[in-house]
Short mmCIF file of C-alpha atoms in Angstrom, two decimals:
data_model
loop_
_atom_site.label_atom_id
_atom_site.label_comp_id
_atom_site.label_asym_id
_atom_site.label_seq_id
_atom_site.Cartn_x
_atom_site.Cartn_y
_atom_site.Cartn_z
CA MET Z 342 113.18 84.72 146.30
CA VAL Z 343 115.05 87.57 147.57
CA VAL Z 344 119.09 86.88 147.77
CA CYS Z 345 121.63 89.05 149.84
CA ILE Z 346 125.50 88.57 150.14
CA VAL Z 347 126.70 87.18 153.21
CA GLN Z 348 130.22 86.68 155.70
CA LYS Z 349 130.81 84.05 158.14
CA LYS Z 350 132.37 85.50 161.04
CA ASP Z 351 135.15 82.67 161.42
CA THR Z 352 136.07 81.85 158.31
CA GLU Z 353 135.38 85.71 156.55
CA THR Z 354 134.35 83.25 153.78
CA MET Z 355 132.09 85.27 151.56
CA TYR Z 356 128.42 83.11 150.37
CA ALA Z 357 125.16 84.29 148.22
CA MET Z 358 122.56 83.60 150.45
CA LYS Z 359 118.85 83.05 149.10
CA TYR Z 360 115.79 83.13 150.97
CA MET Z 361 112.08 82.25 150.60
CA ASN Z 362 109.03 83.52 151.81
CA LYS Z 363 107.18 80.12 153.34
CA GLN Z 364 103.51 81.82 153.26
CA GLN Z 365 104.45 83.19 149.48
CA CYS Z 366 106.33 79.30 148.47
CA ILE Z 367 102.68 78.22 149.39
CA GLU Z 368 100.22 80.55 147.82
CA ARG Z 369 102.19 79.95 144.85
CA ASP Z 370 102.49 76.26 145.17
CA GLU Z 371 106.23 75.89 145.23
CA VAL Z 372 107.06 73.93 148.28
CA ARG Z 373 107.89 71.00 146.43
CA ASN Z 374 109.54 72.36 144.39
CA VAL Z 375 112.18 74.19 146.77
CA PHE Z 376 112.50 70.78 149.01
CA ARG Z 377 113.22 69.10 145.74
CA GLU Z 378 115.91 71.21 145.47
CA LEU Z 379 117.70 71.26 148.78
CA GLU Z 380 117.53 67.37 148.39
CA ILE Z 381 119.44 67.25 145.50
CA LEU Z 382 121.60 70.55 146.34
CA GLN Z 383 122.55 68.31 149.84
CA ASN Z 384 124.10 65.44 148.14
CA ILE Z 385 126.25 67.07 145.45
CA GLU Z 386 129.14 68.74 144.87
CA HIS Z 387 131.63 69.96 142.07
CA VAL Z 388 134.13 72.41 141.19
CA PHE Z 389 131.47 74.16 137.98
CA LEU Z 390 128.25 73.70 140.10
CA VAL Z 391 126.79 76.86 142.63
CA ASN Z 392 127.07 74.42 145.91
CA LEU Z 393 125.43 74.43 148.74
CA TRP Z 394 126.65 75.52 152.04
CA TYR Z 395 123.75 75.62 154.47
CA SER Z 396 120.39 75.57 154.56
CA PHE Z 397 118.51 76.98 157.82
CA GLN Z 398 114.83 78.29 158.36
CA ASP Z 399 112.85 80.68 160.82
CA GLU Z 400 109.17 80.73 160.91
CA GLU Z 401 109.02 83.25 158.01
CA ASP Z 402 111.77 82.13 155.62
CA MET Z 403 113.97 79.22 154.04
CA PHE Z 404 117.52 80.08 153.82
CA MET Z 405 120.03 78.43 151.23
CA VAL Z 406 123.54 79.42 151.54
CA VAL Z 407 125.57 79.06 148.49
CA ASP Z 408 129.01 79.41 146.63
CA LEU Z 409 129.18 83.18 145.69
CA LEU Z 410 130.38 84.21 142.22
CA LEU Z 411 130.06 88.00 141.31
CA GLY Z 412 131.10 87.37 137.68
CA GLY Z 413 127.80 87.56 136.76
CA ASP Z 414 125.33 85.18 134.34
CA LEU Z 415 125.95 84.63 130.89
CA ARG Z 416 122.26 86.48 129.89
CA TYR Z 417 123.30 89.23 131.58
CA HIS Z 418 126.99 89.62 129.44
CA LEU Z 419 124.86 88.83 126.87
CA GLN Z 420 122.79 91.44 126.98
CA GLN Z 421 125.79 93.99 127.02
CA ASN Z 422 127.31 92.78 124.16
CA VAL Z 423 129.92 90.95 124.75
CA GLN Z 424 131.11 89.36 122.07
CA PHE Z 425 132.11 85.81 122.93
CA THR Z 426 134.59 83.85 121.33
CA GLU Z 427 135.29 80.36 120.00
CA GLU Z 428 137.69 79.83 122.33
CA THR Z 429 135.93 81.27 125.00
CA VAL Z 430 132.23 79.97 124.39
CA LYS Z 431 134.70 76.15 123.83
CA LEU Z 432 136.14 76.42 128.30
CA TYR Z 433 132.26 76.52 128.70
CA VAL Z 434 131.26 73.88 126.50
CA CYS Z 435 134.01 71.69 128.25
CA GLU Z 436 133.37 73.06 132.29
CA MET Z 437 129.55 72.73 131.67
CA ALA Z 438 129.69 69.18 129.92
CA LEU Z 439 131.55 68.24 133.23
CA ALA Z 440 129.24 69.14 135.65
CA LEU Z 441 126.13 67.44 133.67
CA ASP Z 442 128.48 64.31 133.43
CA TYR Z 443 128.94 64.60 137.08
CA LEU Z 444 124.67 65.40 137.37
CA ARG Z 445 124.34 61.98 135.23
CA SER Z 446 126.58 60.19 137.48
CA GLN Z 447 124.14 61.50 139.93
CA HIS Z 448 121.19 60.55 138.19
CA ILE Z 449 120.01 64.13 137.83
CA ILE Z 450 118.89 65.88 135.37
CA HIS Z 451 118.75 69.03 135.11
CA ARG Z 452 116.40 70.69 132.49
CA ASP Z 453 117.14 74.51 132.88
CA VAL Z 454 120.64 74.66 131.24
CA LYS Z 455 120.83 78.21 129.59
CA PRO Z 456 122.68 81.04 129.89
CA ASP Z 457 120.61 82.78 133.01
CA ASN Z 458 121.97 79.67 134.71
CA ILE Z 459 125.29 79.96 134.18
CA LEU Z 460 127.32 82.21 136.64
CA LEU Z 461 130.74 83.14 136.50
CA ASP Z 462 133.28 83.19 139.05
CA GLU Z 463 135.98 86.54 139.12
CA LYS Z 464 138.57 84.43 136.72
CA GLY Z 465 134.96 83.57 134.21
CA HIS Z 466 135.15 80.15 134.82
CA ALA Z 467 131.38 78.88 134.66
CA HIS Z 468 129.31 77.40 137.15
CA LEU Z 469 125.60 75.83 136.65
CA THR Z 470 123.11 76.95 139.31
CA ASP Z 471 119.40 76.69 139.71
CA PHE Z 472 118.13 73.12 140.47
CA ASN Z 473 114.25 74.38 141.01
CA VAL Z 474 113.43 72.66 137.91
CA ALA Z 475 116.11 69.30 137.95
CA THR Z 476 114.72 65.55 138.54
CA ILE Z 477 116.31 62.61 140.01
CA ILE Z 478 116.07 59.59 137.74
CA LYS Z 479 116.89 56.09 138.32
CA ASP Z 480 117.35 52.36 137.34
CA GLY Z 481 116.09 53.22 133.36
CA GLU Z 482 113.49 55.45 134.91
CA ARG Z 483 112.48 58.47 132.26
CA ALA Z 484 110.95 61.99 132.95
CA THR Z 485 107.42 62.89 131.58
CA SER Z 486 107.12 66.14 132.96
CA LEU Z 487 106.82 69.41 130.60
CA ALA Z 488 109.89 71.55 132.28
CA GLY Z 489 112.34 74.02 132.03
CA THR Z 490 112.27 76.92 129.64
CA LYS Z 491 111.20 76.68 126.18
CA PRO Z 492 114.03 77.88 123.71
CA TYR Z 493 116.22 75.49 125.41
CA MET Z 494 114.25 72.31 126.04
CA ALA Z 495 114.83 69.72 123.61
CA PRO Z 496 112.17 68.11 121.10
CA GLU Z 497 112.08 65.04 122.73
CA ILE Z 498 109.91 66.71 126.19
CA PHE Z 499 107.70 68.67 123.53
CA HIS Z 500 106.80 64.98 122.18
CA SER Z 501 106.38 63.55 125.64
CA PHE Z 502 103.68 65.88 126.83
CA MET Z 503 102.02 65.19 123.44
CA ASN Z 504 102.36 62.22 122.71
CA GLY Z 505 102.97 60.31 125.86
CA GLY Z 506 105.65 57.28 125.14
CA THR Z 507 108.40 56.58 126.49
CA GLY Z 508 109.48 60.14 128.18
CA TYR Z 509 112.89 61.77 128.01
CA SER Z 510 116.64 61.18 129.58
CA PHE Z 511 119.75 62.80 130.81
CA GLU Z 512 120.12 64.16 126.59
CA VAL Z 513 117.62 66.93 127.14
CA ASP Z 514 120.34 69.01 129.28
CA TRP Z 515 122.44 68.17 126.29
CA TRP Z 516 120.76 69.78 123.66
CA SER Z 517 120.31 73.08 125.67
CA LEU Z 518 124.22 73.10 126.20
CA GLY Z 519 123.84 73.16 122.40
CA ILE Z 520 121.25 75.82 122.06
CA MET Z 521 123.19 77.56 124.68
CA ALA Z 522 126.78 77.95 123.17
CA PHE Z 523 125.49 78.35 119.39
CA GLU Z 524 123.28 81.79 121.65
CA LEU Z 525 126.25 82.94 123.28
CA LEU Z 526 128.38 82.55 119.45
CA ARG Z 527 125.81 84.56 117.14
CA GLY Z 528 123.63 86.39 120.07
CA TRP Z 529 120.63 84.81 119.36
CA ARG Z 530 118.96 81.37 119.28
CA PRO Z 531 118.98 78.56 116.55
CA TYR Z 532 115.07 78.16 116.44
CA ASP Z 533 112.93 81.18 116.93
CA ILE Z 534 110.99 79.42 119.96
CA HIS Z 535 109.46 82.03 122.61
CA SER Z 536 107.52 81.07 126.17
CA SER Z 537 104.07 81.70 124.27
CA ASN Z 538 104.99 79.23 121.54
CA PRO Z 539 102.14 76.57 121.84
CA VAL Z 540 103.46 73.12 121.92
CA GLU Z 541 101.85 71.84 118.71
CA SER Z 542 103.84 74.06 116.85
CA LEU Z 543 107.07 73.79 118.19
CA ILE Z 544 106.99 69.70 117.79
CA GLN Z 545 106.27 71.17 113.50
CA LEU Z 546 109.23 73.71 114.14
CA PHE Z 547 112.35 71.05 114.89
CA SER Z 548 110.75 69.04 111.85
CA THR Z 549 110.58 71.63 109.42
CA VAL Z 550 113.47 74.18 110.47
CA THR Z 551 117.01 73.57 109.51
CA VAL Z 552 119.59 75.11 111.80
CA GLN Z 553 121.29 77.76 110.20
CA TYR Z 554 125.12 77.70 111.40
CA ALA Z 555 127.83 80.65 110.91
CA SER Z 556 129.70 80.51 107.39
CA VAL Z 557 133.01 81.95 109.89
CA TRP Z 558 132.86 79.23 112.59
CA SER Z 559 135.60 76.58 112.65
CA LYS Z 560 134.32 73.45 110.61
CA ASP Z 561 134.73 71.41 113.85
CA MET Z 562 132.76 73.42 116.10
CA ILE Z 563 130.05 73.47 113.59
CA ALA Z 564 130.30 69.77 113.39
CA LEU Z 565 130.26 69.75 117.57
CA LEU Z 566 126.98 72.00 117.45
CA ARG Z 567 125.41 69.49 115.27
CA LYS Z 568 126.13 66.36 117.41
CA LEU Z 569 124.69 68.46 120.41
CA LEU Z 570 121.43 69.71 118.31
CA THR Z 571 120.44 66.47 117.02
CA VAL Z 572 116.59 66.44 116.94
CA ASN Z 573 117.08 62.58 117.67
CA PRO Z 574 118.61 61.71 120.99
CA GLU Z 575 119.81 58.67 119.93
CA HIS Z 576 121.83 59.54 118.00
CA ARG Z 577 122.75 63.17 119.90
CA PHE Z 578 126.24 64.13 121.65
CA SER Z 579 124.86 63.34 125.34
CA SER Z 580 127.87 62.55 127.61
CA LEU Z 581 131.27 63.22 128.70
CA ALA Z 582 132.84 60.42 126.65
CA ASP Z 583 131.05 61.32 123.72
CA VAL Z 584 132.18 65.33 123.76
CA GLN Z 585 135.62 64.11 123.77
CA THR Z 586 135.20 62.02 120.82
CA SER Z 587 134.51 65.61 118.99
CA THR Z 588 137.50 66.70 116.68
CA TYR Z 589 137.21 70.44 118.00
CA LEU Z 590 137.99 68.77 121.81
CA SER Z 591 140.71 66.63 120.57
CA ASP Z 592 143.91 68.96 122.22
CA VAL Z 593 141.70 69.20 125.38
CA ASN Z 594 143.37 68.57 128.32
CA TRP Z 595 140.49 67.98 131.23
CA GLU Z 596 142.42 67.62 134.35
CA GLU Z 597 143.65 71.50 133.87
CA ILE Z 598 140.15 72.56 133.03
CA CYS Z 599 138.54 70.33 136.16
CA GLU Z 600 141.66 71.89 138.02
CA LYS Z 601 140.63 75.94 136.72
CA LYS Z 602 144.19 75.78 135.18
CA VAL Z 603 142.96 76.90 131.37
CA GLU Z 604 142.14 80.79 131.45
CA PRO Z 605 138.93 82.22 130.21
CA GLY Z 606 139.36 83.86 127.26
CA PHE Z 607 136.47 86.61 129.13
CA VAL Z 608 137.56 87.80 132.16
CA PRO Z 609 133.99 90.09 134.12
CA ASN Z 610 135.29 93.36 135.10
CA LYS Z 611 136.22 93.05 138.86
CA GLY Z 612 134.84 96.89 139.52
CA ARG Z 613 131.34 96.70 137.78
CA LEU Z 614 128.00 95.24 139.47
CA HIS Z 615 126.93 92.08 136.82
CA CYS Z 616 123.48 92.28 137.06
CA ASP Z 617 120.80 94.97 136.71
CA PRO Z 618 121.11 97.66 139.06
CA THR Z 619 117.49 98.67 138.29
CA PHE Z 620 116.63 95.33 139.99
CA GLU Z 621 118.76 95.93 143.19
CA LEU Z 622 117.55 98.78 143.64
CA GLU Z 623 113.76 98.15 143.39
CA GLU Z 624 114.54 94.93 146.07
CA MET Z 625 116.44 97.33 148.67
CA ILE Z 626 113.55 99.76 148.52
CA LEU Z 627 110.11 97.84 148.15
CA GLU Z 628 111.60 94.64 150.18
CA SER Z 629 108.66 94.80 152.60
CA ARG Z 630 109.85 92.19 155.00
CA PRO Z 631 113.68 93.03 155.68
CA LEU Z 632 116.13 90.26 156.92
CA HIS Z 633 117.70 92.85 159.94
CA LYS Z 634 114.08 93.64 160.92
CA LYS Z 635 113.25 90.11 161.32
CA LYS Z 636 113.42 89.71 165.10
CA LYS Z 637 111.13 92.51 165.89
CA ARG Z 638 108.87 91.56 163.23
CA LEU Z 639 108.67 87.89 164.47
CA ALA Z 640 108.06 88.98 168.11
CA LYS Z 641 105.45 90.91 167.31
CA ASN Z 642 103.49 88.79 164.71
CA LYS Z 643 103.89 85.83 167.81
CA SER Z 644 102.11 88.35 170.38
CA ARG Z 645 99.37 89.30 167.83
CA ASP Z 646 98.97 85.49 167.12
CA ASN Z 647 98.90 84.74 171.13
CA SER Z 648 95.55 86.85 171.20
CA LYS Z 649 93.62 85.46 168.67
CA ASP Z 650 90.92 83.19 169.14
CA SER Z 651 92.80 79.69 168.45
CA GLN Z 652 90.06 78.71 165.97
CA SER Z 653 91.91 81.04 163.05
CA GLU Z 654 90.59 81.03 159.79
CA ASN Z 655 94.16 80.73 158.43
CA ASP Z 656 94.13 77.30 160.27
CA TYR Z 657 94.99 75.72 156.91
CA LEU Z 658 97.95 77.83 156.53
CA GLN Z 659 98.85 77.34 159.98
CA GLU Z 660 99.61 73.55 159.10
CA CYS Z 661 101.19 74.10 155.91
CA LEU Z 662 103.94 76.05 157.46
CA ASP Z 663 103.51 73.16 160.65
CA ALA Z 664 104.48 70.75 158.35
CA ILE Z 665 107.38 72.49 156.25
CA GLN Z 666 108.82 73.25 159.56
CA GLN Z 667 109.30 69.47 160.60
CA GLU Z 668 109.68 68.05 156.96
CA PHE Z 669 112.59 71.44 156.26
CA VAL Z 670 115.82 69.54 156.45
CA ILE Z 671 118.86 71.58 157.88
CA PHE Z 672 122.51 71.15 156.42
CA ASN Z 673 125.68 71.91 157.07
CA ARG Z 674 128.07 70.95 154.39
CA GLU Z 675 131.64 72.94 156.55
CA LYS Z 676 130.69 70.48 159.42
CA LEU Z 677 129.93 67.09 157.14
CA LYS Z 678 133.64 68.35 156.07
CA ARG Z 679 135.12 68.35 159.20
CA CYS Z 680 134.09 65.31 160.34
CA ALA Z 681 134.65 63.43 157.00
CA GLU Z 682 138.39 64.69 157.20
CA GLY Z 683 138.89 64.12 160.40
CA ALA Z 684 137.89 60.00 159.66
CA ARG Z 685 136.01 60.47 163.25
CA SER Z 686 134.05 57.63 164.31
CA PHE Z 687 130.70 56.10 163.71
CA SER Z 688 129.70 57.99 166.43
CA CYS Z 689 131.16 61.78 164.12
CA LEU Z 690 129.48 60.15 161.08
CA ASP Z 691 126.27 59.01 162.29
CA SER Z 692 125.92 62.41 164.10
CA THR Z 693 123.97 64.14 160.55
CA ASP Z 694 120.47 63.46 162.20
CA GLU Z 695 121.60 65.38 165.44
CA ALA Z 696 122.99 68.31 163.24
CA GLU Z 697 119.72 68.45 161.33
CA ALA Z 698 118.49 68.66 164.78
CA ASP Z 699 120.82 70.12 166.82
CA PRO Z 700 122.79 72.84 164.33
CA ASP Z 701 126.60 74.10 164.77
CA PRO Z 702 126.70 76.84 167.35
CA GLU Z 703 129.18 78.12 164.80
CA VAL Z 704 126.86 79.29 162.38
CA GLU Z 705 124.20 80.05 164.66
CA ALA Z 706 122.04 82.87 163.66
CA GLU Z 707 120.70 86.18 164.40
CA THR Z 708 116.80 86.26 163.41
CA ASP Z 709 114.58 84.07 165.41
CA ALA Z 710 114.87 80.40 167.95
CA GLY Z 711 114.66 78.93 164.68
CA ALA Z 712 116.99 80.35 162.02
CA GLU Z 713 119.35 81.12 165.31
CA ALA Z 714 121.56 77.92 164.66
CA GLU Z 715 122.52 79.14 161.70
CA SER Z 716 123.26 82.41 161.14
CA SER Z 717 124.64 84.74 163.75
CA ASN Z 718 127.53 83.54 162.22
CA LEU Z 719 126.64 84.97 158.91
CA THR Z 720 127.36 88.80 158.69
CA MET Z 721 124.68 90.58 156.20
CA CYS Z 722 126.65 92.49 153.47
CA GLY Z 723 124.01 93.84 151.19
CA SER Z 724 121.68 92.97 148.46
CA VAL Z 725 122.64 91.61 144.98
CA CYS Z 726 119.66 91.25 142.39
CA SER Z 727 117.93 87.77 142.13
CA ALA Z 728 118.09 86.22 139.15
CA VAL Z 729 115.00 86.61 137.43
CA SER Z 730 114.32 84.84 133.65
CA SER Z 731 111.96 84.57 131.09
CA SER Z 732 111.97 84.14 127.93
#
């Protein structure tokens, strides 16, 4: 996946645009995850999420245009040895509690809450991103698969994987929130867990290791962390209503939090690039299929493909590419908002299917005919480093 900054010509709004090569997604068996992420993002919107605005495709790539947040992710700032104060972390916990509560209302478990997936805007407010392993559960269903990043995964996920049973639910995201809050305050996580640790050892770890809280932290903050890091999910804080009962958050004006009126204690430096420039440099040098040369490349590929025997050895790959082409859902949040705000007739509200088949001409593109409908109004501004996380 490559991430770049684009600007919409008519509104001059800046966005981040992620694009994923279809053939690579097929080879890595990632198509299902991409489609699931798109399905989720097209149906949600929240002040503390990184929201999807457009999705479109061409012959080579799938594109997702999302909110542009230039403050960097919390992992980067941890690596820069930023010392987060209790008040700063308190605000992050409140903002993420609102985001997670909204996701729960939409029946969504994120399953990968961690510093890498919390992006800051220029004023320092937190936004949750990356729904690649998120899942939707309804009507009392429970998730069962081993998904997420091990150091942030709740104990019941490992238990479910090893022992079967009833699975797990929304509580896992609140455990991850507790792990993240602890890490931001202390500089390391409460449990020494790495991706290489076998699941069996982790189950034993949670039953034997006691979390050590710093004596300099306020008692109320420690009490909140204890409730988020309760091993038994039935006794864990796992909703907005739960955390609102915390003494530590008793003075919070939740309406002001929602409206971003509470000033963050940490504001990213506007004059700096808040990602590792090594990744950006490597991407700019090594990107073998640059977007600005796509039109020529696609024309060349079409000419070459037309000269081939129809019984190509790549028939299976082509079938997969054709399936993606047919099943990919084109999305335009701006157009849907115009329809809703204009209170138009049912013909407008029912035009979603038409919009998918015939995208808004205002966002028509520069690449090939398949993507021309969505990106001619998006001007490439430059590459930014894509978030590659490992623990």
